Each structure stands twice: as C-alpha cells, then as structure tokens.
Amino acid sequence: MLDRTKDISVSAQAWFDAFERMLGEPEPHALSSLFLADSFWRDVLALSWNLQTLAVRDEIAQALAMLAGEAAPTNFEIAQNRAPPRWVTRAGTSTIEAIFNFETAIGRGSGIVRLVPDTADGDRLKAWTLLTALDELRGFEEQLGTSRPRGQAYSRDFRGPNWLDQRNAARDYADRDPAVLVVGGGQAGLSIAARLKQLNVDTLIADRAMRIGDNWRKRYHALTLHNQVQVNHLPYMPFPPSWPTYIPKDKLANWFESYVEAMELNFWTGTEFEGGVYDEAKGHWTVTLRRADGSKRTMHPRHVVMATGVSGIANMPDIPTLADFKGTLLHSSRYEDGENWTGKRAIVIGTGNSGHDIAQDLYSSGAEVTLVQRSPTLVTNIEPSAQLAYATYNEGTLEDNDLIAASMPTPLARKTHVMLTEQSKELDKELLDGLQRVGFKLDFGEASTGWQFKYLTRGGGYYFNVGCSNLIIEGAIKLKQFSDIESFVTEGARMKDGSIIPADLIVLSTGYKPQEYLVRKLFGDAIADRVGPVWGFGDGFELRNMYARTKQPGLWFIAGSLAQCRINSKYLALQIKAIEEGILGREVSTA
C-alpha cells in the first residue's frame, strides 16, 4: 500500500497538471469540471491584479479563462519547502490542503488548493477553494538573503560618507521627495514601509507622535495585546523567543523603535499630515507636513498610504446634558492611568475592550467605578475562547499560516467563526450566565459570527475578559444601562428612578469614527466621495478599499491587527512597486 501522504501528493499534483492544461483551452467548460459546484477562488494580484473572491464554479472558470491569456500562469507544482499536502478540517469540512508554487508572465506566486471528493461525480477530487497569490515581481525581488545589498565592504571610500552619513541623508529628505508617504507609524505604517524598503521604493513615514511607538506607549497603563505573541510578528523580524505570550504595550512600543532602526526605515516623528491635493496630469500629490517646531514642508509623493488604523478620529457622541457634568470628561483614547483617581468616583460609558479595561484599571487603582452599557456586547474569555481563531498559528511556520489565513474566502471564514462562537459560548457558559444574571446584555455578532467579524465590520463591540467581567458579576464594579439614565448633572448621572450616580470622572469609551471621516478632513469631499467607505465588507467578499488600489489614484489604505498588516503589506507593496516600474496602471482595473 502506498504511503497516505504520498497518495495525497500524487492526487494534488494530478489536479495541478489538469488545471494548468485546461487553463490553456479556449472553452472554460473543462476547467469548470475541476471545481465543486459551490467553490471559491480568491486571487490576490496574481492573475487579476486585484484582491477579489469569486464564488460558484462556472463564474470561476470563466474568469480564469479570461485572465489566463494575459497572466500566462504556468509551472503549478506542490511547494517543496512548505507543509506537505495533508488532510485538514476547514470550516467544518474535511479536505486535502495543498500549498503550491507557480509562475506568471510578470512574477512568481504561491497558493493553496483544497480538494474535496465530489459525491456527484464518483468521488473525484475537485477544488473547494483556490488561492492564487503573487509573491514577487520577476526582476524586482526583495533585497533579502542572497539578494541583500553588499554595502561598502569591497568599495570603501575613506573620504566619502559612511553608513551613518548616508542614513541621515536618506532620512532628512533635504534634496528629494519620497516616492511614497506613509501617514501613521503604528504596525500598519511600519509593515508597509518595511516591505517597500525591501523593494527599493523610497518611503517616508510621518507620524504626529513625538516618539516612535507612542501610538501604543501613550495608551492606558495596564494595556497588553489580547492575542498571543506568535500571531503578532512584524515582517522580516520575528519577536525574540523569550518574549511573553501577551505583549505589554510599552514592550511593543520599544520594539517599534528598534524595528525602525534595524530595518533602516525613514521616519519623521512630531510630524502632522495636513492634507493633500492630487495632480492627475503629473501623477503626484502636493502634500503639507507640519513639523514639531512649527515649520512646514511641501512634498510631491506619487503615493500616499493612509496607515492611521481602524481607530482614527475619536467618536464623541452628542449626548444631551453631558455638558452639564462639571467633573473631568475624557475619551478613552486620552485615558492613561487610574492612579490619579484613587478614592475618586468614575463612570465609564461603553463596554468594548477599552471600556472594560479602563473600568478594571480604575477599580484596581482604588476608584469607585460604574460601567454603563450602551448596547449589547460580545464577551468571551481571553483564554481559551478568544484564541480559538488563531489555532493554526500554534503549529507550522509563520509563512504557511499567513498563506492559510489569506486563503480563506470570507463566506467560509464567516462559517468558521459561527462554529467558534458556539464553541466559545459553551466554554464561557458560567461567565455568560453570571453576566446575564446581573443585567449585562450579551451579543454574539451578526448571525453569530463572533468577535472577529465585529472587528472586520465595525472595529470593535466586544470584550476579551481578563477579569473585569468577574468584577461586574461580583458587584465590585457596578453596572448600569445607558437607557436608564435620565440626564447628566453637575455631580454625575441622574437615573430615571431619581437616584444620582456621583462621579469625578466620566470616560467615554465610545469608539472611533470610520476612516472616511479622516479622508474627508484631509483630502476634501470630492476625493472622499470618489473613494467611498473604508473598512467593512459592503456587498462584497473583500474589505472595502483596503490593501488595494482605490478609485483615487495614488491613495492607499492599510489597517488592522499586526497579523493583518504583516500579511497584506506584502500585497500592497507589490502593487506600488509594479506601478513604479510601469508594470501596472494607476487606475483600478474593471476586469
């Protein structure tokens, strides 16, 4: 009997051979026969130059046949340096999962096919999902490993500028403008700048904070990441193996500083991006940067990448009578530490992660805390429930797991998260029952898709429990519903039953406005209207206007978790490089 792993590999390669052969045929019907009736193809730049997901085999076959002529995909073969083909369970379905490599007319790619026996066709193996992703542009490979720059080792000019002189000149931009201006120096900005650096695209990061990493460092004192270290590496430089499972904010902030230095990224701190105007004829922006000393610099980058994150402009809701409160009023983005509120009374409005964490921090500092719930909230224990979504990252290589993450079409990801949400509800039953007993209103996401899709659609609305829920159940932190508040008064909040909740501090943990608000502020109505909504899905399977060309040439967006930024910065950088080299047009393809 043949080894089971070998049988799988033979079957997978046979599918690739048939797929490549049928891609060259003019009639897509044969190609359609390789896919299940309900199947998905996600293409990330490789054939379409878009990030797009197609469903149903006939539509997939027609698109593949149309795009294959120009893209000329070939040499589909099982990747020898990756996880071998194997049986796995994805979205509740047992499937053969095979990682493969291929080439196109302009570069090299990798992908994943998932093969399932088709019971309607004699159990013939057919594709359930297919990912084709561009990895590199031929002739413009990343400057890594054997392709790394040689530096001055063999061509030293003892009278010329040394490495430090060159770095200072590169960072100063005294005699040139960058090709790419990245607005924002968090994980999104660092990831895309590092990718572009390795593709030899001149890139400047501008951030209004006075120190690299302050977007994390300046947040509330007790903050740590809510997902585990193995998920959160930045491109090229993994965290040291000695690091804790959950990274403290200051440790991450300091790493950002080290990362910028080690990756030789050009970064201007204390720099406010004041907006820009695009010149269609010249193909570049005119932007204004205001430095910390008040001076201004006008630049003409060909690309502006907005890396300001999902959490951009603080959402300050118009709450009637709140102006009557005479104590301290803060948005959660301005809250730093509970030590100043020892022995004081605080009201925290909002029950997402920030609201819960701030309430717990205040309580731990000796404040009397009331948490006010505005709308139902998803709650899940940080372990094990919140980590279920990252199970694949507990084994295998980061490269393989990132490809697996990129390969899951949104409808199947939704199905997966419905299953994970049900599993979480069972694991967290005691906690959830306790919250309901004290009047906390629970929510499990649209169609029970859980916290991940809350994040992908609205950027929040959930809490990973690290103890605050237990304090609420015990009554140590009081819980009130916003709907029970009649008005705010000088000394706090008056409830509808006539009682007063006294407060010295009110914290509004009310989230952030969508990114399109920032686009409108910085670029004006015409560009904001042209681009449309940013983040969320709308009617499609891809995040809107993220990691890809927008309807405004030269304007790009990157945001999300460290993992999302690490994965998608690669594809965003490839598009910018392709435009810079004349391989790809600036306009969004309608194909």
Coordinates of C-alpha atoms in Angstrom, one line a residue:
M1 CA 0.0 0.0 0.0
L2 CA 1.3 3.5 -0.9
D3 CA 2.1 5.9 1.9
R4 CA -1.0 8.0 2.6
T5 CA 0.9 11.3 2.4
K6 CA 2.4 10.2 -0.9
D7 CA -1.1 9.4 -2.3
I8 CA -2.3 12.8 -1.3
S9 CA 0.7 14.5 -3.0
V10 CA 0.1 12.5 -6.2
S11 CA -3.6 13.4 -6.3
A12 CA -2.8 17.1 -5.6
Q13 CA -0.2 17.2 -8.4
A14 CA -2.6 15.5 -10.8
W15 CA -5.1 18.2 -10.1
F16 CA -2.5 20.9 -10.8
D17 CA -1.5 19.3 -14.0
A18 CA -5.1 19.1 -15.2
F19 CA -5.7 22.7 -14.1
E20 CA -2.6 24.1 -15.9
R21 CA -3.6 22.1 -19.1
M22 CA -7.2 23.3 -19.1
L23 CA -6.2 26.9 -18.4
G24 CA -4.8 27.0 -22.0
E25 CA -8.1 25.7 -23.5
P26 CA -10.4 28.3 -25.1
E27 CA -13.6 26.6 -23.7
P28 CA -14.0 27.1 -19.9
H29 CA -16.3 24.1 -19.5
A30 CA -13.4 21.7 -19.0
L31 CA -11.9 24.0 -16.4
S32 CA -15.3 24.1 -14.6
S33 CA -15.2 20.4 -14.2
L34 CA -12.2 20.7 -11.8
F35 CA -14.3 22.7 -9.2
L36 CA -17.1 21.8 -6.9
A37 CA -20.4 23.4 -7.7
D38 CA -20.1 25.6 -4.6
S39 CA -16.5 26.6 -4.7
F40 CA -14.4 29.7 -4.2
W41 CA -11.4 31.3 -5.9
R42 CA -9.5 34.1 -4.2
D43 CA -7.0 35.9 -6.4
V44 CA -4.5 38.2 -4.7
L45 CA -2.9 40.1 -7.6
A46 CA -1.6 37.0 -9.4
L47 CA -3.9 36.9 -12.3
S48 CA -6.3 39.8 -11.9
W49 CA -4.1 42.5 -10.2
N50 CA -6.9 42.8 -7.7
L51 CA -7.8 41.4 -4.4
Q52 CA -11.0 39.5 -5.3
T53 CA -13.1 36.5 -4.4
L54 CA -15.3 34.7 -6.9
A55 CA -17.9 32.0 -6.0
V56 CA -19.6 29.2 -8.0
R57 CA -17.6 27.2 -10.4
D58 CA -18.9 28.5 -13.7
E59 CA -18.1 32.1 -12.8
I60 CA -14.7 31.0 -11.6
A61 CA -14.0 29.0 -14.7
Q62 CA -15.0 31.9 -17.0
A63 CA -12.8 34.4 -15.1
L64 CA -9.8 32.1 -15.0
A65 CA -10.1 31.5 -18.8
M66 CA -10.4 35.2 -19.4
L67 CA -7.4 36.2 -17.2
A68 CA -5.1 33.3 -18.0
G69 CA -4.3 34.6 -21.5
E70 CA -2.5 37.7 -20.3
A71 CA -1.3 36.5 -17.0
A72 CA 0.1 33.2 -18.5
P73 CA 0.2 31.2 -15.3
T74 CA 2.3 28.1 -15.5
N75 CA 4.5 25.6 -13.6
F76 CA 1.9 24.7 -11.0
E77 CA 3.6 22.3 -8.6
I78 CA 3.5 21.3 -4.9
A79 CA 5.7 23.6 -2.9
Q80 CA 8.7 21.6 -1.7
N81 CA 9.7 23.9 1.1
R82 CA 6.3 24.2 2.7
A83 CA 3.9 22.0 4.7
P84 CA 3.2 18.9 2.5
P85 CA -0.4 18.2 1.3
R86 CA -2.5 16.9 4.2
W87 CA -6.0 16.2 5.3
V88 CA -7.3 19.0 7.5
T89 CA -10.7 20.3 8.6
R90 CA -11.6 23.8 7.5
A91 CA -15.0 25.4 8.2
G92 CA -16.2 22.0 9.3
T93 CA -15.3 20.3 6.1
S94 CA -12.6 17.5 5.7
T95 CA -10.4 18.4 2.8
I96 CA -6.9 17.9 1.3
E97 CA -5.0 21.1 1.7
A98 CA -2.0 21.6 -0.6
I99 CA 0.4 24.6 -0.9
F100 CA 1.8 25.1 -4.3
N101 CA 4.0 27.4 -6.3
F102 CA 3.5 28.8 -9.8
E103 CA 4.8 31.5 -12.2
T104 CA 3.1 34.1 -14.3
A105 CA 4.2 36.4 -17.1
I106 CA 5.4 39.0 -14.5
G107 CA 6.3 37.1 -11.4
R108 CA 6.2 34.2 -9.1
G109 CA 3.3 33.2 -6.8
S110 CA 2.1 30.7 -4.3
G111 CA -1.3 29.4 -3.3
I112 CA -3.4 26.8 -1.6
V113 CA -5.9 24.5 -3.1
R114 CA -8.4 22.5 -1.0
L115 CA -9.6 19.3 -2.7
V116 CA -12.8 17.5 -1.7
P117 CA -14.3 14.3 -3.2
D118 CA -17.3 15.2 -5.3
T119 CA -20.0 12.7 -4.4
A120 CA -22.0 13.8 -7.5
D121 CA -19.1 12.7 -9.7
G122 CA -17.8 9.4 -8.4
D123 CA -15.8 11.0 -5.5
R124 CA -13.5 12.6 -8.0
L125 CA -11.3 15.2 -6.2
K126 CA -12.3 18.7 -7.0
A127 CA -11.3 22.2 -5.8
W128 CA -13.4 23.6 -3.0
T129 CA -11.3 26.6 -2.5
L130 CA -8.4 28.0 -4.5
L131 CA -6.0 30.8 -3.7
T132 CA -3.6 32.3 -6.2
A133 CA -1.3 35.0 -4.7
L134 CA 1.5 37.0 -6.2
D135 CA 4.8 36.7 -4.1
E136 CA 7.3 38.7 -6.2
L137 CA 7.8 40.5 -9.4
R138 CA 10.4 39.0 -11.7
G139 CA 13.5 41.2 -11.8
F140 CA 12.3 43.2 -8.7
E141 CA 12.7 40.7 -6.0
E142 CA 13.1 41.7 -2.3
Q143 CA 16.6 42.6 -1.2
L144 CA 16.9 39.7 1.2
G145 CA 19.3 36.7 1.8
T146 CA 21.5 36.2 -1.3
S147 CA 19.9 39.3 -2.8
R148 CA 20.9 41.5 0.1
P149 CA 22.8 44.8 -0.7
R150 CA 26.6 44.4 -0.3
G151 CA 27.2 47.8 1.2
Q152 CA 30.7 49.3 1.3
A153 CA 32.7 46.2 2.3
Y154 CA 34.5 46.0 -1.1
S155 CA 34.2 49.5 -2.3
R156 CA 35.1 51.8 0.6
D157 CA 35.6 55.5 0.1
F158 CA 37.6 56.6 3.1
R159 CA 36.9 60.2 2.3
G160 CA 33.2 59.8 1.4
P161 CA 30.1 59.5 3.6
N162 CA 30.0 56.4 5.8
W163 CA 26.8 54.4 6.6
L164 CA 25.6 56.8 9.3
D165 CA 26.1 59.8 7.0
Q166 CA 24.1 58.0 4.3
R167 CA 21.3 57.1 6.7
N168 CA 21.0 60.7 8.0
A169 CA 20.8 62.0 4.4
A170 CA 18.2 59.4 3.5
R171 CA 16.1 60.3 6.5
D172 CA 16.4 64.1 6.1
Y173 CA 15.0 64.3 2.5
A174 CA 16.8 67.6 2.1
D175 CA 17.3 67.2 -1.7
R176 CA 14.4 65.0 -2.7
D177 CA 10.9 63.9 -2.0
P178 CA 9.9 60.3 -1.3
A179 CA 8.0 58.2 -3.8
V180 CA 5.7 57.1 -1.0
L181 CA 4.5 59.0 2.0
V182 CA 3.1 56.7 4.8
V183 CA 0.8 58.6 7.2
G184 CA 0.9 56.8 10.6
G185 CA 3.7 55.0 12.3
G186 CA 2.0 52.1 14.0
Q187 CA 2.1 48.5 12.9
A188 CA 0.4 49.3 9.6
G189 CA 2.9 52.1 8.7
L190 CA 5.9 50.1 9.8
S191 CA 4.8 47.0 7.9
I192 CA 4.2 48.7 4.5
A193 CA 7.4 50.9 4.9
A194 CA 9.5 47.8 5.6
R195 CA 8.0 46.0 2.6
L196 CA 8.7 48.9 0.3
K197 CA 12.2 49.3 1.6
Q198 CA 13.0 45.8 0.5
L199 CA 11.6 46.6 -2.9
N200 CA 13.8 49.7 -3.2
V201 CA 10.9 52.1 -3.1
D202 CA 11.9 55.4 -1.4
T203 CA 9.4 55.7 1.5
L204 CA 8.9 58.2 4.4
I205 CA 6.7 57.5 7.4
A206 CA 5.2 60.7 9.0
D207 CA 3.7 60.4 12.5
R208 CA 2.4 63.2 14.8
A209 CA 3.7 61.4 17.9
M210 CA 7.0 62.7 19.4
R211 CA 8.5 59.2 19.7
I212 CA 8.3 56.1 17.6
G213 CA 5.9 53.7 19.3
D214 CA 3.8 56.3 21.2
N215 CA 0.7 55.1 19.5
W216 CA 1.0 52.2 21.9
R217 CA 3.1 53.7 24.6
K218 CA 0.7 56.5 25.4
R219 CA -2.3 54.3 25.8
Y220 CA -3.7 53.3 29.2
H221 CA -1.2 51.9 31.8
A222 CA -2.4 48.3 32.0
L223 CA -2.8 47.6 28.3
T224 CA -1.4 44.3 26.8
L225 CA -2.2 42.7 23.5
H226 CA -5.2 40.4 23.5
N227 CA -3.8 37.9 21.1
Q228 CA -0.7 35.8 21.5
V229 CA 2.8 36.6 20.5
Q230 CA 3.2 34.0 17.8
V231 CA 0.4 35.7 15.8
N232 CA 1.8 39.2 16.0
H233 CA 5.3 39.4 14.4
L234 CA 6.1 42.3 12.1
P235 CA 7.6 41.5 8.6
Y236 CA 11.1 40.1 8.5
M237 CA 11.9 40.5 12.2
P238 CA 10.1 38.0 14.5
F239 CA 9.9 38.8 18.2
P240 CA 12.6 37.0 20.3
P241 CA 11.5 33.6 21.6
S242 CA 12.0 34.9 25.2
W243 CA 9.0 37.3 24.8
P244 CA 5.9 36.8 27.0
T245 CA 2.7 35.2 25.5
Y246 CA 0.8 38.5 25.8
I247 CA 3.0 41.6 24.8
P248 CA 2.7 44.6 27.1
K249 CA 2.1 47.9 25.3
D250 CA 5.4 49.5 26.3
K251 CA 7.4 46.5 25.2
L252 CA 5.8 46.6 21.8
A253 CA 6.3 50.4 21.6
N254 CA 10.0 49.9 22.3
W255 CA 10.2 47.2 19.7
F256 CA 8.8 49.6 17.2
E257 CA 11.7 51.9 17.8
S258 CA 14.2 49.0 17.4
Y259 CA 12.4 47.8 14.3
V260 CA 12.7 51.2 12.6
E261 CA 16.4 51.4 13.4
A262 CA 17.1 47.8 12.3
M263 CA 15.1 47.9 9.1
E264 CA 16.5 51.4 8.3
L265 CA 13.1 53.0 7.8
N266 CA 12.8 56.7 7.2
F267 CA 10.6 58.1 10.0
W268 CA 9.7 61.6 10.9
T269 CA 8.2 62.0 14.4
G270 CA 6.3 65.0 15.6
T271 CA 5.0 65.5 12.1
E272 CA 1.4 66.3 11.3
F273 CA 0.0 65.4 7.8
E274 CA -2.2 68.4 7.0
G275 CA -3.7 67.0 3.7
G276 CA -3.0 66.8 0.1
V277 CA -4.2 67.6 -3.5
Y278 CA -3.6 65.2 -6.4
D279 CA -2.4 66.3 -9.8
E280 CA -3.8 63.9 -12.4
A281 CA -1.6 65.2 -15.1
K282 CA 1.7 64.9 -13.2
G283 CA 0.6 61.8 -11.3
H284 CA 1.7 63.0 -7.9
W285 CA 0.4 64.6 -4.7
T286 CA 1.1 68.0 -3.3
V287 CA 1.1 67.4 0.5
T288 CA 1.9 69.6 3.5
L289 CA 3.7 68.3 6.6
R290 CA 3.9 70.4 9.7
R291 CA 7.0 69.6 11.9
A292 CA 7.2 69.8 15.7
D293 CA 9.0 73.1 15.5
G294 CA 6.1 74.6 13.5
S295 CA 7.9 74.6 10.2
K296 CA 6.2 73.2 7.2
R297 CA 7.4 71.1 4.3
T298 CA 5.7 70.6 1.0
M299 CA 6.3 67.3 -0.8
H300 CA 5.2 65.7 -4.0
P301 CA 5.0 61.9 -3.4
R302 CA 3.4 59.7 -6.1
H303 CA 1.7 57.6 -3.4
V304 CA 0.1 58.4 -0.1
V305 CA -0.6 55.4 2.2
M306 CA -3.0 56.1 5.0
A307 CA -1.8 53.9 7.8
T308 CA -3.7 55.6 10.6
G309 CA -5.5 52.4 11.6
V310 CA -9.1 51.4 12.2
S311 CA -9.0 53.7 15.3
G312 CA -8.7 57.1 13.8
I313 CA -10.8 60.0 14.9
A314 CA -12.3 59.6 18.3
N315 CA -16.1 59.2 18.3
M316 CA -17.6 61.8 20.7
P317 CA -21.3 61.1 20.6
D318 CA -23.7 64.0 21.1
I319 CA -25.2 63.1 24.5
P320 CA -27.8 65.5 25.7
T321 CA -27.0 67.2 29.0
L322 CA -23.4 65.7 29.2
A323 CA -22.1 69.3 29.1
D324 CA -23.8 69.8 32.4
F325 CA -21.3 67.5 34.1
K326 CA -18.6 69.6 35.8
G327 CA -16.1 66.9 36.6
T328 CA -13.4 65.6 34.2
L329 CA -14.6 64.2 30.9
L330 CA -12.3 62.1 28.7
H331 CA -12.5 60.0 25.6
S332 CA -10.8 56.6 26.2
S333 CA -8.1 57.5 23.7
R334 CA -6.9 60.2 26.2
Y335 CA -7.1 58.0 29.3
E336 CA -3.7 57.0 30.7
D337 CA -3.7 55.7 34.3
G338 CA -6.0 55.1 37.2
E339 CA -3.5 56.2 39.9
N340 CA -4.7 59.8 39.8
W341 CA -8.2 58.6 40.6
T342 CA -7.6 56.7 43.8
G343 CA -10.5 57.2 46.2
K344 CA -12.5 59.0 43.4
R345 CA -15.7 58.0 41.6
A346 CA -15.7 57.2 37.9
I347 CA -18.3 56.4 35.3
V348 CA -17.1 54.6 32.2
I349 CA -19.5 54.7 29.2
G350 CA -19.1 51.9 26.7
T351 CA -18.5 48.1 27.1
G352 CA -15.9 47.2 24.5
N353 CA -12.4 46.2 25.3
S354 CA -11.3 49.7 26.2
G355 CA -14.3 50.4 28.4
H356 CA -13.8 47.2 30.4
D357 CA -10.0 47.6 30.7
I358 CA -10.3 51.2 31.8
A359 CA -13.0 50.3 34.4
Q360 CA -10.8 47.5 35.7
D361 CA -7.8 49.7 35.8
L362 CA -9.7 52.4 37.8
Y363 CA -11.0 49.8 40.2
S364 CA -7.6 48.4 40.7
S365 CA -6.3 51.9 41.5
G366 CA -8.9 52.3 44.3
A367 CA -11.6 54.2 42.4
E368 CA -15.3 53.5 42.8
V369 CA -16.4 52.5 39.3
T370 CA -19.7 52.3 37.4
L371 CA -19.7 50.8 33.9
V372 CA -22.5 52.0 31.7
Q373 CA -23.6 49.7 28.8
R374 CA -25.0 51.5 25.7
S375 CA -25.7 48.4 23.5
P376 CA -25.4 44.6 23.7
T377 CA -21.7 43.5 23.8
L378 CA -19.9 40.2 22.9
V379 CA -17.9 38.9 25.8
T380 CA -15.5 36.0 25.6
N381 CA -12.7 34.8 27.9
I382 CA -9.3 35.7 26.6
E383 CA -8.3 32.0 27.1
P384 CA -9.1 29.7 25.6
S385 CA -12.1 31.2 23.7
A386 CA -10.6 34.3 22.2
Q387 CA -7.6 32.4 21.0
L388 CA -9.5 29.7 19.1
A389 CA -9.4 31.8 15.9
Y390 CA -5.6 31.6 15.9
A391 CA -5.3 27.9 16.4
T392 CA -3.4 27.3 13.2
Y393 CA -0.6 29.6 14.4
N394 CA 0.2 27.2 17.3
E395 CA 1.9 24.9 14.8
G396 CA 3.7 25.1 11.5
T397 CA 5.6 28.1 10.1
L398 CA 4.5 31.7 10.1
E399 CA 4.8 31.8 6.3
D400 CA 2.4 28.8 5.9
N401 CA 0.0 30.1 8.4
D402 CA -0.2 33.6 6.8
L403 CA -0.9 31.9 3.5
I404 CA -3.6 29.8 5.1
A405 CA -5.2 33.0 6.6
A406 CA -5.1 34.7 3.2
S407 CA -6.7 31.7 1.5
M408 CA -9.9 31.6 3.4
P409 CA -12.7 33.2 1.4
T410 CA -15.0 35.4 3.5
P411 CA -18.1 33.2 3.4
L412 CA -16.1 30.2 4.8
A413 CA -14.4 32.4 7.3
R414 CA -17.9 33.5 8.5
K415 CA -18.9 29.9 8.8
T416 CA -15.8 29.1 10.8
H417 CA -16.4 31.9 13.2
V418 CA -20.0 30.9 13.7
M419 CA -18.7 27.5 14.8
L420 CA -16.0 29.1 17.0
T421 CA -18.7 31.4 18.6
E422 CA -20.8 28.4 19.5
Q423 CA -17.7 26.7 21.0
S424 CA -16.9 29.8 22.9
K425 CA -20.4 30.0 24.3
E426 CA -20.0 26.5 25.8
L427 CA -16.6 27.2 27.2
D428 CA -17.7 30.5 28.7
K429 CA -21.2 29.4 29.9
E430 CA -20.6 30.1 33.6
L431 CA -19.2 33.6 32.8
L432 CA -22.0 34.4 30.4
D433 CA -24.7 33.2 32.7
G434 CA -23.3 35.3 35.5
L435 CA -23.3 38.4 33.4
Q436 CA -26.9 37.9 32.3
R437 CA -27.9 37.5 36.0
V438 CA -26.6 41.0 36.8
G439 CA -28.3 42.5 33.7
F440 CA -25.5 42.6 31.2
K441 CA -26.8 42.5 27.7
L442 CA -25.0 40.0 25.5
D443 CA -24.5 39.9 21.8
F444 CA -22.7 37.4 19.6
G445 CA -22.3 39.3 16.4
E446 CA -24.3 39.5 13.2
A447 CA -25.6 36.0 12.5
S448 CA -23.5 34.8 15.5
T449 CA -20.2 35.4 13.6
G450 CA -18.4 36.4 16.7
W451 CA -15.8 39.0 17.7
Q452 CA -13.6 38.7 14.6
F453 CA -16.4 39.9 12.2
K454 CA -17.3 42.6 14.7
Y455 CA -13.8 43.8 14.3
L456 CA -13.8 43.5 10.5
T457 CA -17.1 45.3 10.1
R458 CA -17.1 48.0 12.8
G459 CA -13.7 47.8 14.5
G460 CA -15.0 46.9 18.0
G461 CA -18.1 45.9 20.0
Y462 CA -16.6 43.1 22.0
Y463 CA -14.6 42.4 25.2
F464 CA -11.9 39.7 25.8
N465 CA -12.4 39.1 29.5
V466 CA -9.2 39.4 31.6
G467 CA -11.1 39.9 34.9
C468 CA -13.5 42.8 34.5
S469 CA -16.5 40.6 33.8
N470 CA -15.9 38.7 37.0
L471 CA -15.8 42.0 38.9
I472 CA -19.1 43.0 37.4
I473 CA -20.7 39.7 38.4
E474 CA -19.3 40.2 41.9
G475 CA -20.7 43.7 42.1
A476 CA -17.2 45.2 42.7
I477 CA -17.7 47.2 39.5
K478 CA -21.3 48.5 39.3
L479 CA -23.3 48.0 36.0
K480 CA -25.9 50.4 34.7
Q481 CA -27.7 50.6 31.4
F482 CA -27.4 53.8 29.4
S483 CA -31.2 53.7 28.7
D484 CA -31.8 54.0 32.5
I485 CA -30.0 57.4 32.7
E486 CA -32.4 60.4 32.6
S487 CA -29.7 63.1 32.3
F488 CA -26.2 64.2 33.3
V489 CA -25.9 66.7 36.1
T490 CA -23.2 68.7 37.7
E491 CA -22.2 65.9 40.1
G492 CA -22.7 62.8 37.8
A493 CA -25.6 61.0 36.2
R494 CA -29.2 61.1 37.3
M495 CA -31.1 57.9 36.8
K496 CA -34.7 57.6 35.8
D497 CA -35.6 56.4 39.3
G498 CA -34.3 59.7 40.7
S499 CA -31.1 58.4 42.2
I500 CA -27.7 60.0 41.4
I501 CA -24.5 58.2 40.4
P502 CA -21.8 60.6 41.6
A503 CA -18.7 60.9 39.5
D504 CA -15.4 62.9 39.5
L505 CA -14.5 61.4 36.1
I506 CA -16.5 60.2 33.1
V507 CA -14.7 58.2 30.4
L508 CA -16.3 57.9 27.0
S509 CA -15.3 54.5 25.6
T510 CA -17.4 55.1 22.5
G511 CA -15.1 54.0 19.8
Y512 CA -13.9 55.8 16.7
K513 CA -15.4 57.3 13.5
P514 CA -15.0 55.4 10.2
Q515 CA -11.8 56.2 8.2
E516 CA -13.8 58.0 5.6
Y517 CA -14.2 60.9 8.1
L518 CA -10.5 61.4 8.1
V519 CA -10.3 61.1 4.3
R520 CA -12.9 63.9 4.0
K521 CA -11.0 66.1 6.5
L522 CA -7.6 65.6 4.8
F523 CA -8.4 65.4 1.1
G524 CA -11.8 67.1 0.7
D525 CA -15.3 66.0 -0.3
A526 CA -14.5 65.1 -3.9
I527 CA -11.9 62.5 -3.0
A528 CA -13.8 61.2 -0.1
D529 CA -16.9 60.7 -2.3
R530 CA -14.8 59.1 -5.0
V531 CA -13.2 56.6 -2.6
G532 CA -16.3 55.7 -0.6
P533 CA -16.4 53.7 2.6
V534 CA -13.2 52.3 4.0
W535 CA -13.2 49.0 6.0
G536 CA -16.1 46.6 6.3
F537 CA -17.4 44.5 3.5
G538 CA -20.4 46.1 2.0
D539 CA -21.9 43.7 -0.5
G540 CA -18.6 42.0 -1.4
F541 CA -16.2 39.5 0.0
E542 CA -13.2 41.8 0.4
L543 CA -12.6 44.6 2.8
R544 CA -13.5 47.9 1.2
N545 CA -10.6 50.0 -0.1
M546 CA -8.1 48.1 1.9
Y547 CA -4.6 47.0 0.7
A548 CA -5.5 47.6 -2.9
R549 CA -5.9 50.4 -5.5
T550 CA -8.7 52.8 -4.8
K551 CA -10.8 54.9 -7.2
Q552 CA -8.4 57.7 -6.3
P553 CA -5.1 57.0 -8.0
G554 CA -2.1 57.2 -5.6
L555 CA -4.2 56.9 -2.4
W556 CA -3.9 53.6 -0.4
F557 CA -5.2 52.3 2.9
I558 CA -3.7 49.8 5.3
A559 CA -5.0 49.0 8.8
G560 CA -5.8 46.1 11.1
S561 CA -4.1 43.8 13.6
L562 CA -0.4 43.2 13.5
A563 CA -1.1 39.9 11.6
Q564 CA -3.4 41.6 9.0
C565 CA -0.8 44.3 8.4
R566 CA 2.1 41.8 8.1
I567 CA 0.1 39.7 5.6
N568 CA -1.4 42.4 3.5
S569 CA 1.5 44.8 3.5
K570 CA 3.2 42.4 1.1
Y571 CA 0.5 42.7 -1.5
L572 CA 0.1 46.4 -1.1
A573 CA 3.9 46.9 -1.6
L574 CA 3.9 44.8 -4.7
Q575 CA 1.2 46.9 -6.3
I576 CA 3.1 50.1 -5.6
K577 CA 6.3 48.6 -6.9
A578 CA 4.5 47.4 -10.1
I579 CA 3.1 51.0 -10.7
E580 CA 6.6 52.5 -10.1
E581 CA 8.1 50.1 -12.7
G582 CA 5.3 50.7 -15.2
I583 CA 4.0 47.1 -14.9
L584 CA 0.6 48.2 -13.5
G585 CA -1.5 51.2 -14.2
R586 CA -2.7 53.6 -11.5
E587 CA -6.4 53.2 -12.4
V588 CA -8.4 50.4 -10.8
S589 CA -9.0 47.6 -13.2
T590 CA -12.6 46.8 -14.2
A591 CA -11.7 43.3 -15.3

